[in-house]
C-alpha atoms as an extended CHARMM CRD file, in Angstrom:
* protein
*
        69  EXT
         1         1  ASN       CA            -64.2430000000       20.6580000000       62.8010000000  PROA      1               0.0000000000
         2         2  SER       CA            -63.6050000000       17.5440000000       64.7690000000  PROA      2               0.0000000000
         3         3  LEU       CA            -61.1100000000       17.1050000000       67.5530000000  PROA      3               0.0000000000
         4         4  LEU       CA            -59.1440000000       14.6640000000       65.4100000000  PROA      4               0.0000000000
         5         5  ARG       CA            -58.7990000000       17.2200000000       62.5970000000  PROA      5               0.0000000000
         6         6  LYS       CA            -57.6220000000       19.8610000000       65.0820000000  PROA      6               0.0000000000
         7         7  LEU       CA            -54.9620000000       17.5080000000       66.4640000000  PROA      7               0.0000000000
         8         8  VAL       CA            -53.7010000000       16.6580000000       62.9790000000  PROA      8               0.0000000000
         9         9  VAL       CA            -53.3480000000       20.3400000000       62.0950000000  PROA      9               0.0000000000
        10        10  GLN       CA            -51.9520000000       21.5320000000       65.4430000000  PROA      10              0.0000000000
        11        11  GLN       CA            -49.4590000000       18.7080000000       65.8860000000  PROA      11              0.0000000000
        12        12  ASN       CA            -48.5470000000       18.4480000000       62.1760000000  PROA      12              0.0000000000
        13        13  ILE       CA            -49.1850000000       14.7040000000       62.1470000000  PROA      13              0.0000000000
        14        14  SER       CA            -50.7720000000       12.2170000000       59.7970000000  PROA      14              0.0000000000
        15        15  CYS       CA            -53.6000000000        9.9250000000       60.7350000000  PROA      15              0.0000000000
        16        16  LEU       CA            -54.7770000000        6.6640000000       59.2220000000  PROA      16              0.0000000000
        17        17  PHE       CA            -58.5140000000        6.2570000000       59.6930000000  PROA      17              0.0000000000
        18        18  VAL       CA            -60.1260000000        3.0350000000       58.4650000000  PROA      18              0.0000000000
        19        19  THR       CA            -63.8650000000        3.0670000000       57.7850000000  PROA      19              0.0000000000
        20        20  HSD       CA            -66.5740000000        1.8400000000       55.4260000000  PROA      20              0.0000000000
        21        21  ASN       CA            -68.5030000000        5.0910000000       55.8700000000  PROA      21              0.0000000000
        22        22  LEU       CA            -67.3370000000        8.1580000000       53.9460000000  PROA      22              0.0000000000
        23        23  ASN       CA            -69.5800000000       10.3770000000       56.0860000000  PROA      23              0.0000000000
        24        24  THR       CA            -67.2850000000        9.7710000000       59.0500000000  PROA      24              0.0000000000
        25        25  ILE       CA            -64.2480000000       11.1950000000       57.2680000000  PROA      25              0.0000000000
        26        26  THR       CA            -65.5440000000       14.0020000000       55.0500000000  PROA      26              0.0000000000
        27        27  SER       CA            -64.5610000000       16.6650000000       57.5780000000  PROA      27              0.0000000000
        28        28  ILE       CA            -61.1810000000       15.1950000000       58.5360000000  PROA      28              0.0000000000
        29        29  ALA       CA            -59.6740000000       13.5780000000       55.4410000000  PROA      29              0.0000000000
        30        30  ASP       CA            -57.5960000000       15.3740000000       52.8470000000  PROA      30              0.0000000000
        31        31  LYS       CA            -56.7600000000       12.2570000000       50.8720000000  PROA      31              0.0000000000
        32        32  VAL       CA            -58.6020000000        8.9290000000       50.6240000000  PROA      32              0.0000000000
        33        33  ALA       CA            -57.4780000000        5.4860000000       49.5570000000  PROA      33              0.0000000000
        34        34  VAL       CA            -60.3020000000        3.1590000000       48.5420000000  PROA      34              0.0000000000
        35        35  MET       CA            -59.6030000000       -0.5350000000       48.9670000000  PROA      35              0.0000000000
        36        36  ASP       CA            -61.1960000000       -3.6330000000       47.5100000000  PROA      36              0.0000000000
        37        37  ALA       CA            -60.2140000000       -7.1150000000       48.6570000000  PROA      37              0.0000000000
        38        38  GLY       CA            -57.2010000000       -5.7010000000       50.5040000000  PROA      38              0.0000000000
        39        39  LYS       CA            -55.8220000000       -3.7390000000       47.5520000000  PROA      39              0.0000000000
        40        40  ILE       CA            -55.9330000000        0.0040000000       46.9270000000  PROA      40              0.0000000000
        41        41  VAL       CA            -58.0760000000        0.5560000000       43.8350000000  PROA      41              0.0000000000
        42        42  GLU       CA            -58.2570000000        4.3490000000       44.0020000000  PROA      42              0.0000000000
        43        43  CYS       CA            -56.3420000000        7.0500000000       45.8360000000  PROA      43              0.0000000000
        44        44  ALA       CA            -57.2110000000       10.7320000000       45.5010000000  PROA      44              0.0000000000
        45        45  ALA       CA            -58.2220000000       13.9050000000       47.2930000000  PROA      45              0.0000000000
        46        46  MET       CA            -61.4590000000       13.5680000000       49.2760000000  PROA      46              0.0000000000
        47        47  ASN       CA            -63.2820000000       16.0350000000       46.9880000000  PROA      47              0.0000000000
        48        48  SER       CA            -62.1460000000       14.1320000000       43.9220000000  PROA      48              0.0000000000
        49        49  ILE       CA            -63.4640000000       10.8380000000       45.2760000000  PROA      49              0.0000000000
        50        50  ILE       CA            -66.8110000000       12.4330000000       46.1150000000  PROA      50              0.0000000000
        51        51  LYS       CA            -67.2290000000       14.3670000000       42.8580000000  PROA      51              0.0000000000
        52        52  ASN       CA            -65.7590000000       11.8660000000       40.4120000000  PROA      52              0.0000000000
        53        53  PRO       CA            -65.1930000000        8.3750000000       41.8010000000  PROA      53              0.0000000000
        54        54  GLN       CA            -63.2980000000        6.2760000000       39.2680000000  PROA      54              0.0000000000
        55        55  SER       CA            -63.7020000000        2.7640000000       40.6550000000  PROA      55              0.0000000000
        56        56  ALA       CA            -66.9080000000        0.8120000000       41.1700000000  PROA      56              0.0000000000
        57        57  VAL       CA            -66.0610000000        0.4760000000       44.8650000000  PROA      57              0.0000000000
        58        58  ALA       CA            -65.6030000000        4.2330000000       45.3160000000  PROA      58              0.0000000000
        59        59  ARG       CA            -68.8730000000        4.8930000000       43.4740000000  PROA      59              0.0000000000
        60        60  ALA       CA            -70.6530000000        2.4440000000       45.7750000000  PROA      60              0.0000000000
        61        61  LEU       CA            -69.2010000000        4.1330000000       48.8780000000  PROA      61              0.0000000000
        62        62  VAL       CA            -70.2280000000        7.5980000000       47.6790000000  PROA      62              0.0000000000
        63        63  THR       CA            -73.7190000000        6.3650000000       46.8000000000  PROA      63              0.0000000000
        64        64  ALA       CA            -74.1170000000        4.6260000000       50.1610000000  PROA      64              0.0000000000
        65        65  ALA       CA            -73.0150000000        7.7630000000       51.9980000000  PROA      65              0.0000000000
        66        66  HSD       CA            -75.6180000000        9.9080000000       50.1770000000  PROA      66              0.0000000000
        67        67  ILE       CA            -73.0090000000       12.6490000000       49.7640000000  PROA      67              0.0000000000
        68        68  LEU       CA            -74.1450000000       15.4970000000       47.5600000000  PROA      68              0.0000000000
        69        69  LYS       CA            -71.8180000000       16.1590000000       44.6340000000  PROA      69              0.0000000000
């Protein structure tokens, strides 16, 4: 796992990571909030977003990341 994930677990802290690339957070995120035009349109566990994205924006992010379901 990444250094950031280790710090979160060891220090019992939360981390806000902003990105347009789901590949950068698949190994560190437990929960993901997908935003569109500054508003949260979907918020769920990382696996849920990858396996069953509900919003068009989340589907586009998953498709762009080429993440296998």
